PDB file of N, CA and C in Angstrom:
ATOM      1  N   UNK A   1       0.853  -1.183   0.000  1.00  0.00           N
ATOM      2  CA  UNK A   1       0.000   0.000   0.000  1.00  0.00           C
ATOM      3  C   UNK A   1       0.889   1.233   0.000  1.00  0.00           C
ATOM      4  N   UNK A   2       0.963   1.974  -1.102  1.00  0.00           N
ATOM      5  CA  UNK A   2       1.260   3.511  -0.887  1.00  0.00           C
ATOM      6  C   UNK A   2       0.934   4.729  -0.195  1.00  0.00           C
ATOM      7  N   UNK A   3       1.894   5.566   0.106  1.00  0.00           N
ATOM      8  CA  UNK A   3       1.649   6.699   1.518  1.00  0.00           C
ATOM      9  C   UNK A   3       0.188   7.412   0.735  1.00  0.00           C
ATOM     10  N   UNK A   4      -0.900   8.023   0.410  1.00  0.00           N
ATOM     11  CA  UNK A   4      -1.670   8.715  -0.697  1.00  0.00           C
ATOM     12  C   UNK A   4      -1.059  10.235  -0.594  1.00  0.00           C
ATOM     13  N   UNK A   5       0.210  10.874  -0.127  1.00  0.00           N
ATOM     14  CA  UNK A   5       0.962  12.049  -0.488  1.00  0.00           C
ATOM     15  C   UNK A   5       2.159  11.852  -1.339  1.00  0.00           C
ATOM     16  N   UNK A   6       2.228  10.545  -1.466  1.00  0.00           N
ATOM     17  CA  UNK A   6       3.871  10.318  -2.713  1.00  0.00           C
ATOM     18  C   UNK A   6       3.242  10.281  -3.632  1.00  0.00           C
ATOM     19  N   UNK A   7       3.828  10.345  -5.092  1.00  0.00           N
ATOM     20  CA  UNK A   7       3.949  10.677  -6.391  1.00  0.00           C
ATOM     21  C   UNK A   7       3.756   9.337  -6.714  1.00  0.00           C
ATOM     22  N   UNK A   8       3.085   8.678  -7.431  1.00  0.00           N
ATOM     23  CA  UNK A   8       2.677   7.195  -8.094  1.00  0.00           C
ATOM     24  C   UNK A   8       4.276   6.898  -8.767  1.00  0.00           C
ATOM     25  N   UNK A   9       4.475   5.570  -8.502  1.00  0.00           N
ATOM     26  CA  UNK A   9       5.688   5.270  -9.376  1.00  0.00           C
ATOM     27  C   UNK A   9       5.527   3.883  -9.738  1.00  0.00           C
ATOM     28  N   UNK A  10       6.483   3.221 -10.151  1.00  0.00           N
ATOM     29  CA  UNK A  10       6.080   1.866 -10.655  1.00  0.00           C
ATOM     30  C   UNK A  10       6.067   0.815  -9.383  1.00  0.00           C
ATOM     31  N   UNK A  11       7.072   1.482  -8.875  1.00  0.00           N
ATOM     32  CA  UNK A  11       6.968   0.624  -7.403  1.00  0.00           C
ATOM     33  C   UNK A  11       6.308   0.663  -6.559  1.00  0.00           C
ATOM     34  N   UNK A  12       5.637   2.028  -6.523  1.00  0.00           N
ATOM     35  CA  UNK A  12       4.377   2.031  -5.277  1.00  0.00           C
ATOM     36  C   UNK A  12       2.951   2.095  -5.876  1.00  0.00           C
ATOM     37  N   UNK A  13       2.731   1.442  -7.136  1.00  0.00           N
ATOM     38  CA  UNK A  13       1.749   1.291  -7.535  1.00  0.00           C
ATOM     39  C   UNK A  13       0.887   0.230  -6.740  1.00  0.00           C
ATOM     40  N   UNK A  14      -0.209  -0.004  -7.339  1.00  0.00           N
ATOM     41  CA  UNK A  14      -0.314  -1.487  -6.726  1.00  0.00           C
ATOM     42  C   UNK A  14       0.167  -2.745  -7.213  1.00  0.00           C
ATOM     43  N   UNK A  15       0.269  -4.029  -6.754  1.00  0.00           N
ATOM     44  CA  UNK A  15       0.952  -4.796  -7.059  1.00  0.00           C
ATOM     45  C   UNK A  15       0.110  -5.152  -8.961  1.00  0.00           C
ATOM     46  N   UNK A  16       1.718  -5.742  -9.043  1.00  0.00           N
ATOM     47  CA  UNK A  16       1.331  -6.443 -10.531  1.00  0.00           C
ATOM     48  C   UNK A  16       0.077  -7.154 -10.437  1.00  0.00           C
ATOM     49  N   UNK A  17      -0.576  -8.096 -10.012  1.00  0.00           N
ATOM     50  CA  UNK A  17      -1.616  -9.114  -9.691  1.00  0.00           C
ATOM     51  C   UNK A  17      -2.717  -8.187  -9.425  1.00  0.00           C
ATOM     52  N   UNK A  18      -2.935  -7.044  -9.166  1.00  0.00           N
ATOM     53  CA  UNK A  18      -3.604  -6.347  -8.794  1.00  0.00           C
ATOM     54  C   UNK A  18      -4.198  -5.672 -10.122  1.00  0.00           C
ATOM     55  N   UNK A  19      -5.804  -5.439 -10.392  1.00  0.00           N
ATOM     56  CA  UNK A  19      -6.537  -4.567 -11.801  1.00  0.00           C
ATOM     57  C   UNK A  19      -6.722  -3.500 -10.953  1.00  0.00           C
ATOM     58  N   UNK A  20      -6.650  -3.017 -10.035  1.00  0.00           N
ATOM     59  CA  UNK A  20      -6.484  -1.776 -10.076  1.00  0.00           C
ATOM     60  C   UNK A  20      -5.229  -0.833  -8.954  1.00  0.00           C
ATOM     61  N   UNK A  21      -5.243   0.282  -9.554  1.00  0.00           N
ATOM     62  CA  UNK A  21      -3.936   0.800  -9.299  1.00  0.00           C
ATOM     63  C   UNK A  21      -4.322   1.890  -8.141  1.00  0.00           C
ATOM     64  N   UNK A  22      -3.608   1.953  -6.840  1.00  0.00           N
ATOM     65  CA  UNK A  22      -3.601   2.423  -5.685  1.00  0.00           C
ATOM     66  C   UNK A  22      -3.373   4.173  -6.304  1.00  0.00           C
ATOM     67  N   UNK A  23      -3.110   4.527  -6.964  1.00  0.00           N
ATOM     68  CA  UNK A  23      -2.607   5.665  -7.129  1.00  0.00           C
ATOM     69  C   UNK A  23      -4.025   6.631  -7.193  1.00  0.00           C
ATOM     70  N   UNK A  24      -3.893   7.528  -6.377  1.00  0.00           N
ATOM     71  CA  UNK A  24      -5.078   8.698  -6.274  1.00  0.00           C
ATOM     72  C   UNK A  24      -4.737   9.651  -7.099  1.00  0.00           C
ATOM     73  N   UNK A  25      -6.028   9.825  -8.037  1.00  0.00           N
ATOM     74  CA  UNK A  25      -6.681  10.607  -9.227  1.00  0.00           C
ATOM     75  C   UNK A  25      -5.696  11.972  -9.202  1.00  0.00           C
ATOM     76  N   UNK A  26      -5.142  12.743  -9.870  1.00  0.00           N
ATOM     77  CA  UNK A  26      -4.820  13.398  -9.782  1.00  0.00           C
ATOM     78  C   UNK A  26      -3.223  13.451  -9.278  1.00  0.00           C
ATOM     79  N   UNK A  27      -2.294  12.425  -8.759  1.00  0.00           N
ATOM     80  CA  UNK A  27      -1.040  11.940  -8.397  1.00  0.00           C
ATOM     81  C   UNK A  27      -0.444  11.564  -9.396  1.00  0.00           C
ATOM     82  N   UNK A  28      -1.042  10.691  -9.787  1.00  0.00           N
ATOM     83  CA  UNK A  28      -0.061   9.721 -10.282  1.00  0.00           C
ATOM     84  C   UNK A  28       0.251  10.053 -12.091  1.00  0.00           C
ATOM     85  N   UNK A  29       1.555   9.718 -12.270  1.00  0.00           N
ATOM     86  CA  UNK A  29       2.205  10.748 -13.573  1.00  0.00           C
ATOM     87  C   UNK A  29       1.503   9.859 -15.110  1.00  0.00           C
ATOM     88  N   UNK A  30       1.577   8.646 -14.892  1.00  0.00           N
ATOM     89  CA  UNK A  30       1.278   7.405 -15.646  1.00  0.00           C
ATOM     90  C   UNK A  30      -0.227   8.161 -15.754  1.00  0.00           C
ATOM     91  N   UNK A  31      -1.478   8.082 -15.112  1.00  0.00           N
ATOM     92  CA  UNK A  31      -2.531   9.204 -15.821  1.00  0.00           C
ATOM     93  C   UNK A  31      -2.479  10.213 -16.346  1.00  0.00           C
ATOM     94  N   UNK A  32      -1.443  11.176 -15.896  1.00  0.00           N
ATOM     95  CA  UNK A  32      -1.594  12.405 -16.565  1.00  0.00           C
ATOM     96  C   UNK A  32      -0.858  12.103 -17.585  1.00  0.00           C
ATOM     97  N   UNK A  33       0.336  11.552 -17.858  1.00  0.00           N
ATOM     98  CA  UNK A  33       0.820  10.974 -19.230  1.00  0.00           C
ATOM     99  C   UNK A  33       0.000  10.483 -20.270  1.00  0.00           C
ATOM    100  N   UNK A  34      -0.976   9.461 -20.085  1.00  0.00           N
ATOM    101  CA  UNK A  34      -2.225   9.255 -20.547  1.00  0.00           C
ATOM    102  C   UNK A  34      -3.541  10.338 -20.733  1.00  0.00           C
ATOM    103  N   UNK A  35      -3.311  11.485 -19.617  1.00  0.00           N
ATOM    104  CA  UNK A  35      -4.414  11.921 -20.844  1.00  0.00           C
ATOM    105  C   UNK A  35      -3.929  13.192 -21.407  1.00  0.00           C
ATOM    106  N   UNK A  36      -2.787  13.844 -20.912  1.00  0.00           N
ATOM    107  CA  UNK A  36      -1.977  14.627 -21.899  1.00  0.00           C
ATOM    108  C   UNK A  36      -1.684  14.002 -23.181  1.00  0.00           C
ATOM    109  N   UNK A  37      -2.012  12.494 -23.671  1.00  0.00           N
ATOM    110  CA  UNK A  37      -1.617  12.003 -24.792  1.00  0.00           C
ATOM    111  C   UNK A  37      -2.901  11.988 -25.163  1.00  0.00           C
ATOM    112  N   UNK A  38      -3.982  11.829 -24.681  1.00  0.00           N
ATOM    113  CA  UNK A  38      -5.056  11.476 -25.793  1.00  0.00           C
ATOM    114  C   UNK A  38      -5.839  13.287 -25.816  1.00  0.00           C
ATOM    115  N   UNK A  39      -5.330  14.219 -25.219  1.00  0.00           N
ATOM    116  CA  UNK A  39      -5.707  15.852 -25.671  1.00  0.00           C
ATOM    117  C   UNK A  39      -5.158  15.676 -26.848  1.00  0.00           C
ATOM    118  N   UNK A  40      -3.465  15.472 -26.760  1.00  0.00           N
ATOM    119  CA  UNK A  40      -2.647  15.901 -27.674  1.00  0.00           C
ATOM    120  C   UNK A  40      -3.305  14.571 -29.177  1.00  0.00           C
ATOM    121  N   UNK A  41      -3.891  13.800 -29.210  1.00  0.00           N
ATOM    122  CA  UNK A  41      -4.221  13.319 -30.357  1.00  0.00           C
ATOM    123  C   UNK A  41      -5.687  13.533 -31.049  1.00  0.00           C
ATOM    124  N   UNK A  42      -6.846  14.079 -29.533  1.00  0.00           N
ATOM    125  CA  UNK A  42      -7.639  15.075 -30.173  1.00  0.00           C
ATOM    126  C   UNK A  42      -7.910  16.077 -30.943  1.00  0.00           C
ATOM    127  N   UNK A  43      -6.412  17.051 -30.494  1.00  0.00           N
ATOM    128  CA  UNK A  43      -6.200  17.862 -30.907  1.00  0.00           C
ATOM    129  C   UNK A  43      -5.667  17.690 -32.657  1.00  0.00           C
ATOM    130  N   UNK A  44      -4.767  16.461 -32.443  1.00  0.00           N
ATOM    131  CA  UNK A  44      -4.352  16.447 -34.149  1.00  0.00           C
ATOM    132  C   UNK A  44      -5.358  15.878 -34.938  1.00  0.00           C
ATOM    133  N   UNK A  45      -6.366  14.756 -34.025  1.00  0.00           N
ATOM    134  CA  UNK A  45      -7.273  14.554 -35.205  1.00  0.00           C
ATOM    135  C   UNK A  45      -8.273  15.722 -35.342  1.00  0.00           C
ATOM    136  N   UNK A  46      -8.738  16.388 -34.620  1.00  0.00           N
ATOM    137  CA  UNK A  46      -9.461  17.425 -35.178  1.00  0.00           C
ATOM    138  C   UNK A  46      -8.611  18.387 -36.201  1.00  0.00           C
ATOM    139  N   UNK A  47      -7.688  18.907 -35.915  1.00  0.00           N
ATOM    140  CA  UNK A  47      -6.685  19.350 -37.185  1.00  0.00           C
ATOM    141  C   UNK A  47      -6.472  18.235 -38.198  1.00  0.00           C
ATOM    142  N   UNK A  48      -6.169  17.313 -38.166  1.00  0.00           N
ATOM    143  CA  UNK A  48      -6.620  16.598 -39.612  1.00  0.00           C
ATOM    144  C   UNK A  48      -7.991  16.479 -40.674  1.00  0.00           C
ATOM    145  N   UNK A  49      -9.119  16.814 -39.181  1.00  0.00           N
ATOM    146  CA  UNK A  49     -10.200  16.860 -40.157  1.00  0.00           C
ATOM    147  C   UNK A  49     -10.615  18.350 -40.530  1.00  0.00           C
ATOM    148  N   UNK A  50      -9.993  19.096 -40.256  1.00  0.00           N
ATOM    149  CA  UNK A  50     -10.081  20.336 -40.650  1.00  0.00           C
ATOM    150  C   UNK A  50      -9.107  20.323 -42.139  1.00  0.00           C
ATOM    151  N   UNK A  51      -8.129  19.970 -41.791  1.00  0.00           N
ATOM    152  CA  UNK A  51      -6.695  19.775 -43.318  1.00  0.00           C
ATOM    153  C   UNK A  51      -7.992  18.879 -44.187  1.00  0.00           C
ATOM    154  N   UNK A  52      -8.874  17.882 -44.056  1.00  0.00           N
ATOM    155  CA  UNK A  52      -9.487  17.097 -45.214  1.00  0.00           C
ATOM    156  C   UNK A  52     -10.548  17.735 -45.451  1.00  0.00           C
ATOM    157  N   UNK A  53     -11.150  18.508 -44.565  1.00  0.00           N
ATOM    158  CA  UNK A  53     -12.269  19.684 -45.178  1.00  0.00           C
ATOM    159  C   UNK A  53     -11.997  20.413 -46.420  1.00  0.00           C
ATOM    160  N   UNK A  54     -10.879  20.918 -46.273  1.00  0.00           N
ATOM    161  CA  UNK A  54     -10.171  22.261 -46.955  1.00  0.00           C
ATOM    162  C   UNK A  54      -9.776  21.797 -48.269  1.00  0.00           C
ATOM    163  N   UNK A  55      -9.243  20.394 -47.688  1.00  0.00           N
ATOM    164  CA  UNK A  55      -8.954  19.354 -49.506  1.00  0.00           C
ATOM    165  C   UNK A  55      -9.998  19.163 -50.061  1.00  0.00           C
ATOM    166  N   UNK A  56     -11.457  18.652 -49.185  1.00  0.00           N
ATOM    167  CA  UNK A  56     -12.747  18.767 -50.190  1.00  0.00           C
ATOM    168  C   UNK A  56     -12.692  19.789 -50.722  1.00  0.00           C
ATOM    169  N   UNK A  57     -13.051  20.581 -50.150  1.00  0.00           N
ATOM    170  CA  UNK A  57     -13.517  22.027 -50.758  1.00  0.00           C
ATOM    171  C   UNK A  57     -12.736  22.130 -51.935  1.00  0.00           C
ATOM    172  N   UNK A  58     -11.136  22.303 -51.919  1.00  0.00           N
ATOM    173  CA  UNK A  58     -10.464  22.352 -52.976  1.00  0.00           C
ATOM    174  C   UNK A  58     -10.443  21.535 -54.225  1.00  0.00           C
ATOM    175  N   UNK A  59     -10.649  20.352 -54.040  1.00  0.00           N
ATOM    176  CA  UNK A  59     -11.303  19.190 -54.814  1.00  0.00           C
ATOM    177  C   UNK A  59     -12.508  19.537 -55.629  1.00  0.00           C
ATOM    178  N   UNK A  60     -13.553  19.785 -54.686  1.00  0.00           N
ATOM    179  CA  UNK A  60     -15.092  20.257 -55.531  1.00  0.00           C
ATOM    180  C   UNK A  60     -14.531  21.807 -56.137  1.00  0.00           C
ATOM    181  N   UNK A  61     -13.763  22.527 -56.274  1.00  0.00           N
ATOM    182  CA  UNK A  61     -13.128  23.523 -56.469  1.00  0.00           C
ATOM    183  C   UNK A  61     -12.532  23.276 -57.974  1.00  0.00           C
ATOM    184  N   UNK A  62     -11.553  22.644 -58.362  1.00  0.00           N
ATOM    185  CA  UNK A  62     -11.237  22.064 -59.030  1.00  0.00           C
ATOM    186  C   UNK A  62     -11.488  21.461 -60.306  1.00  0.00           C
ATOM    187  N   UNK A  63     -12.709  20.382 -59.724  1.00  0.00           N
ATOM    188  CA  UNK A  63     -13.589  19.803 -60.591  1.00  0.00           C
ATOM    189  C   UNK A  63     -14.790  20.195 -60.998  1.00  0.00           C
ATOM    190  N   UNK A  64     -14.969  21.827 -60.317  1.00  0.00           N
ATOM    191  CA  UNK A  64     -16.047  22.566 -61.114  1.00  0.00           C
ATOM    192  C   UNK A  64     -15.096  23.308 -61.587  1.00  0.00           C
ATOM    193  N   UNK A  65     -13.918  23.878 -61.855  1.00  0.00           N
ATOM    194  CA  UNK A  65     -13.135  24.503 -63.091  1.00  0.00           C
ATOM    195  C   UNK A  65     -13.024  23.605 -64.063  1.00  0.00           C
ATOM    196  N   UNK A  66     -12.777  22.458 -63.645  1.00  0.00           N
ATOM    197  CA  UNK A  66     -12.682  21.289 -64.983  1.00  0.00           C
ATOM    198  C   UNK A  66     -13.855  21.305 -65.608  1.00  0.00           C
ATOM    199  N   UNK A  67     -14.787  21.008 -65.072  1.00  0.00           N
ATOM    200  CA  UNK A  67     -16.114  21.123 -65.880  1.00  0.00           C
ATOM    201  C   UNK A  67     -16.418  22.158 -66.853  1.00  0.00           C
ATOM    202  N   UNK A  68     -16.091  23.197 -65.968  1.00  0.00           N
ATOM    203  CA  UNK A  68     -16.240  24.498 -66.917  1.00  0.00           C
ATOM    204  C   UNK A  68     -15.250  24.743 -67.987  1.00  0.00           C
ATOM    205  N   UNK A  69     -14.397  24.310 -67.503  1.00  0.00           N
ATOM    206  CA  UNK A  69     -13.400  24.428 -69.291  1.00  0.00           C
ATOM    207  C   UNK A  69     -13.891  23.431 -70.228  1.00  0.00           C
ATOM    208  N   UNK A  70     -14.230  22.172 -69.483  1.00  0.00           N
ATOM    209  CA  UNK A  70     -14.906  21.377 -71.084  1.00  0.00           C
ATOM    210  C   UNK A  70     -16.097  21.631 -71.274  1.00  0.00           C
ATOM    211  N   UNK A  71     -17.048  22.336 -70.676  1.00  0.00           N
ATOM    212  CA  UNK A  71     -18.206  23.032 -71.054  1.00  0.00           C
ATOM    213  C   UNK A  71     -17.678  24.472 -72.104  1.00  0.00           C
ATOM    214  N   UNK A  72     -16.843  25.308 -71.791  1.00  0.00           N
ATOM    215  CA  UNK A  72     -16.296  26.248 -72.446  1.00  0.00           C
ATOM    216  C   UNK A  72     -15.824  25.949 -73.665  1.00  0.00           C
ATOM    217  N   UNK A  73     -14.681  25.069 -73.910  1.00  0.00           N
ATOM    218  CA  UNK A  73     -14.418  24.105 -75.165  1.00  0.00           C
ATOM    219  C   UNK A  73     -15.577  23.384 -75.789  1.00  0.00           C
ATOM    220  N   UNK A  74     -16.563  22.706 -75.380  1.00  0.00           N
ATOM    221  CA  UNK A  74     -17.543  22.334 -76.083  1.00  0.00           C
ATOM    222  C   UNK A  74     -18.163  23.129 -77.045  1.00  0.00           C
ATOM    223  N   UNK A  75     -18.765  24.239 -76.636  1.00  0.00           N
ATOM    224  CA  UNK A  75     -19.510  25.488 -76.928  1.00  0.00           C
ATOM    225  C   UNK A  75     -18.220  26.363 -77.886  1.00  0.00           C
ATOM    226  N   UNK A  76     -17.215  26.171 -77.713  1.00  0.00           N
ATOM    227  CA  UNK A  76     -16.300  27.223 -78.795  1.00  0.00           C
ATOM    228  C   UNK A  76     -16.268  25.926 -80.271  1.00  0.00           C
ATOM    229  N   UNK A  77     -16.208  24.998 -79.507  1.00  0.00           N
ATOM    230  CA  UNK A  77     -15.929  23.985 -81.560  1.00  0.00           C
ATOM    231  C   UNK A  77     -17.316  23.177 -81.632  1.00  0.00           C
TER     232      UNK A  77
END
């Protein structure tokens, strides 16, 4: 059993055999490592789906200039 004022470590966790971990909410580094990692991958997947928005757009962008030049070429010959 760990003091609940020390810093969670691997050794004063709870034992291996043990599903859950003695470490109080807010202590222990192994959680905040964990959810400083899943902000930090919120954060990039929402910036990725913002980067594939911008490629639609540019895409439907694109392929209505294409259209319009072979609509334009049609109509000139």
């Amino acid at each position: 059993m760990k003091n609940k004022n020390e810093p969670c470590t691997a050794s004063t966790a709870a034992p291996s055999n043990s599903s859950v971990s003695e470490c109080p909410i807010g202590v222990c580094p192994f959680t905040a490592d964990l959810i400083e990692a899943a902000i930090v991958r919120d954060a990039e997947l929402e910036a990725l789906k913002a980067r594939m928005a911008l490629i639609e757009k540019w895409w439907h962008a694109l392929v209505n200039d294409i259209d319009r030049y072979i609509e334009d070429r049609q109509t000139r010959f």
